[in-house]
Coordinates of C-alpha atoms and ligand atoms in Angstrom, one line a residue:
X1 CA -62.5 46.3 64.1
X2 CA -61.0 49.5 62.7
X3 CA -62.6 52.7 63.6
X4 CA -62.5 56.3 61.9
X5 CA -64.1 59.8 62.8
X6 CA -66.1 61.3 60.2
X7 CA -67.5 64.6 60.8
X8 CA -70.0 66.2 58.4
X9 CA -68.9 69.8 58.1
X10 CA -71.3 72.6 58.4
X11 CA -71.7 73.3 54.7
X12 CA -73.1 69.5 54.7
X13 CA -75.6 70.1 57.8
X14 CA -76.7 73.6 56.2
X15 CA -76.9 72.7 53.0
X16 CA -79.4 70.0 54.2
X17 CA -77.1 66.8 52.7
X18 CA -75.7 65.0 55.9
X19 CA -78.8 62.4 55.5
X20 CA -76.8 61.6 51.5
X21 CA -73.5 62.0 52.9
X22 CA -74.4 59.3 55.9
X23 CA -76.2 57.3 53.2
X24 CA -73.0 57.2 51.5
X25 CA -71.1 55.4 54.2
X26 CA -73.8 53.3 54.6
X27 CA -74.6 51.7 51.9
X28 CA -70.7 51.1 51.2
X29 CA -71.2 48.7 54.2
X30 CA -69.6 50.8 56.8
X31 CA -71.1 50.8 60.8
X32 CA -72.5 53.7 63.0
X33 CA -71.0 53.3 66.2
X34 CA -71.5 56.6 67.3
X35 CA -73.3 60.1 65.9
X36 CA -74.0 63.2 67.3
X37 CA -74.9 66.4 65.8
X38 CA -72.8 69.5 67.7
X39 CA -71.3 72.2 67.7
X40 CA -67.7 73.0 67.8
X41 CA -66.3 75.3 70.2
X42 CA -63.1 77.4 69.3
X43 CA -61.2 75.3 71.8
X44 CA -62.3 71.7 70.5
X45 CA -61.6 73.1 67.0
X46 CA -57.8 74.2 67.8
X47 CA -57.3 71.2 69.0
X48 CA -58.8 68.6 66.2
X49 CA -56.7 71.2 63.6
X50 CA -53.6 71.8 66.0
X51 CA -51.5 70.0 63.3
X52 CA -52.8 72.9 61.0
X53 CA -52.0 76.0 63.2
X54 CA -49.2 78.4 61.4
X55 CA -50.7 77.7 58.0
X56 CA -51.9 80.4 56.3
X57 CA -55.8 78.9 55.7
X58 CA -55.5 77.8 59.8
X59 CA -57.9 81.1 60.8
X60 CA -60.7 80.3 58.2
X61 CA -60.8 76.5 58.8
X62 CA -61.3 77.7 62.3
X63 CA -64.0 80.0 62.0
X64 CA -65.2 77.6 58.8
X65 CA -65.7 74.6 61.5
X66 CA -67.3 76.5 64.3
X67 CA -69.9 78.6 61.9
X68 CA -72.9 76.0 62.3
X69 CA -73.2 72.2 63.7
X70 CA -71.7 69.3 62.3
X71 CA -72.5 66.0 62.9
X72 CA -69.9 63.8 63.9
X73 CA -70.2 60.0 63.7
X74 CA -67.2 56.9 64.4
X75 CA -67.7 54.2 61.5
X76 CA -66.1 51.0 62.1
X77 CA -65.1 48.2 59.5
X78 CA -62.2 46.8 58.0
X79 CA -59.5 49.8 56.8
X80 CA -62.3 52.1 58.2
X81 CA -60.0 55.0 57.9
X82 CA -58.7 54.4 54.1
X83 CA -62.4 53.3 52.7
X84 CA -63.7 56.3 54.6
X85 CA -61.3 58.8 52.5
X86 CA -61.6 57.1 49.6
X87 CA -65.2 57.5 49.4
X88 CA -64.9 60.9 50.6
X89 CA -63.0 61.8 47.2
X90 CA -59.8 63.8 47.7
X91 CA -58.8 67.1 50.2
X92 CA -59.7 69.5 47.1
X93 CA -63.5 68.8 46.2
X94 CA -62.5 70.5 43.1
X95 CA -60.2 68.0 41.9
X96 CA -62.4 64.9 43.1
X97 CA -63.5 62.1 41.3
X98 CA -66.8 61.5 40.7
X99 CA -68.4 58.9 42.8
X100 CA -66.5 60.4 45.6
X101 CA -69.2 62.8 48.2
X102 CA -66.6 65.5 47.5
X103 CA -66.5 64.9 43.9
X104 CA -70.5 65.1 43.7
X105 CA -71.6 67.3 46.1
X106 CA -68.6 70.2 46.2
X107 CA -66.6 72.1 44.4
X108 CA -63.4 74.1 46.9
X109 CA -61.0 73.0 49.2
X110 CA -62.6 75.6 51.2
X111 CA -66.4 73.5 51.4
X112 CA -65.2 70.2 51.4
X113 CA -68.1 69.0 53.2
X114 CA -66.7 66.0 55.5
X115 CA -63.9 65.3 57.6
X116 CA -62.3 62.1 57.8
X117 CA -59.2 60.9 59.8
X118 CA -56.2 60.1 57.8
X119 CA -54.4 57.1 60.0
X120 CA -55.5 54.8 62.6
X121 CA -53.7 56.6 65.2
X122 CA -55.2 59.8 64.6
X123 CA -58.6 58.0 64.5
X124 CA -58.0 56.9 67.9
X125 CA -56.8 60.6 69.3
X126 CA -59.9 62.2 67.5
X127 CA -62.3 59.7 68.4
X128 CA -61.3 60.3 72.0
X129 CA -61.6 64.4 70.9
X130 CA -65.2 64.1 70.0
X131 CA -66.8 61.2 72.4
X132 CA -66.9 60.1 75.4
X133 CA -66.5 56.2 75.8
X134 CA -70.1 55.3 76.7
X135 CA -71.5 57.2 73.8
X136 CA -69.2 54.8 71.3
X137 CA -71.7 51.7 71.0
X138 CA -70.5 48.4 70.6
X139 CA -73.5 46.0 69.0
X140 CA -74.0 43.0 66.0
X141 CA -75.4 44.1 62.8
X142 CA -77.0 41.4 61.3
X143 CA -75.8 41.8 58.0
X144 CA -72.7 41.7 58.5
X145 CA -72.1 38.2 57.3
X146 CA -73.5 39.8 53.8
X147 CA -71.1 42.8 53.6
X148 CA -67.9 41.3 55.3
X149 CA -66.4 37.7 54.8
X150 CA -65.5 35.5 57.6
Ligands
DAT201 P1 -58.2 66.5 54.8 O1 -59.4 67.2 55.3 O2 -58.4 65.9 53.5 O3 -57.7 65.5 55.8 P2 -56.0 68.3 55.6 O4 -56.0 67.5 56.9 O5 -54.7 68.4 54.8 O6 -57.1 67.6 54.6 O7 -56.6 69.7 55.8 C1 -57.7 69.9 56.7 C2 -58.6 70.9 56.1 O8 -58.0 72.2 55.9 C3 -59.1 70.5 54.7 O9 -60.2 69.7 54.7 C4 -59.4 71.8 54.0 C5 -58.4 72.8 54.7 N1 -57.2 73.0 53.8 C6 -56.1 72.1 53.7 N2 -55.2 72.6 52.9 C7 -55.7 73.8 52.5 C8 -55.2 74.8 51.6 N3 -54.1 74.7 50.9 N4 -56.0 75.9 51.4 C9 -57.2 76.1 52.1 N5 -57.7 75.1 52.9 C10 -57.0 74.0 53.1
MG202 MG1 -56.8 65.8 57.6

């Protein structure tokens, strides 16, 4: 089954919302395989934002991700990585939908709340970033038959 990171930013773990934000993912019938709540050193964070570095917002989304804990979780299910982003609303919580967690809960590109990979293969590099492979757990939800069609 497919697999995506999903980390709830500080603004989401300070502003007291990572229970609605995990809600969220739940209820649109994606698994918990894994969560944590953390805190990101400088060194993890230049790495899961290497692509970033150069760009002019690089020092802030830095210092933005290493402020307070996050909780990071890997959700599993089928397109795990493009269900996760949709329902995460797009990059710029400004311009997202409604419905979307960013289009509810935020309002800048700046305090977007959530983190979400944006292909399989990063899923796979940043899932291997953020866990260690006996904290991924591997069980059967028995409601699966009700959320996903065999
Ligand atoms: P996403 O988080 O939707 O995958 P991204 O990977 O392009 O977006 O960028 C990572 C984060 O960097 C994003 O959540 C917010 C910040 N960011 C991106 N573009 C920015 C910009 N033009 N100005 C300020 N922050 C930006
Ligand atoms: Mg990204």
């Amino acid at each position: 089954m497919d697999q995506t990171l999903i980390l709830i930013k500080p603004d989401g773990v300070q502003r007291s919302i990572a229970g609605t934000i995990i809600d969220r993912f739940e209820r649109r019938g994606l698994k918990i395989a894994a969560m944590k709540l953390m805190q990101v050193s400088k060194e993890l964070a230049n790495k899961h934002y290497g692509i970033h570095e150069g760009k002019p917002f690089f020092a802030d989304l830095v210092s933005y991700i290493t402020s307070s804990p996050i909780v990071a979780m890997v959700l599993e299910g089928p397109n795990a990585v493009d269900v996760a982003r949709n329902s995460m609303g797009e990059t710029n919580a400004g311009k997202a939908a409604p419905g979307t967690i960013r289009g509810d809960f935020a309002l800048t590109i700046g305090r977007n709340l959530v983190h979400g990979s944006d292909s399989p293969e990063n899923a796979v590099k940043e899932i291997n970033l953020f866990f260690k492979k006996e904290e991924i757990v591997s069980y059967e939800r028995n409601n699966d038959p009700w959320i996903i069609e065999s």
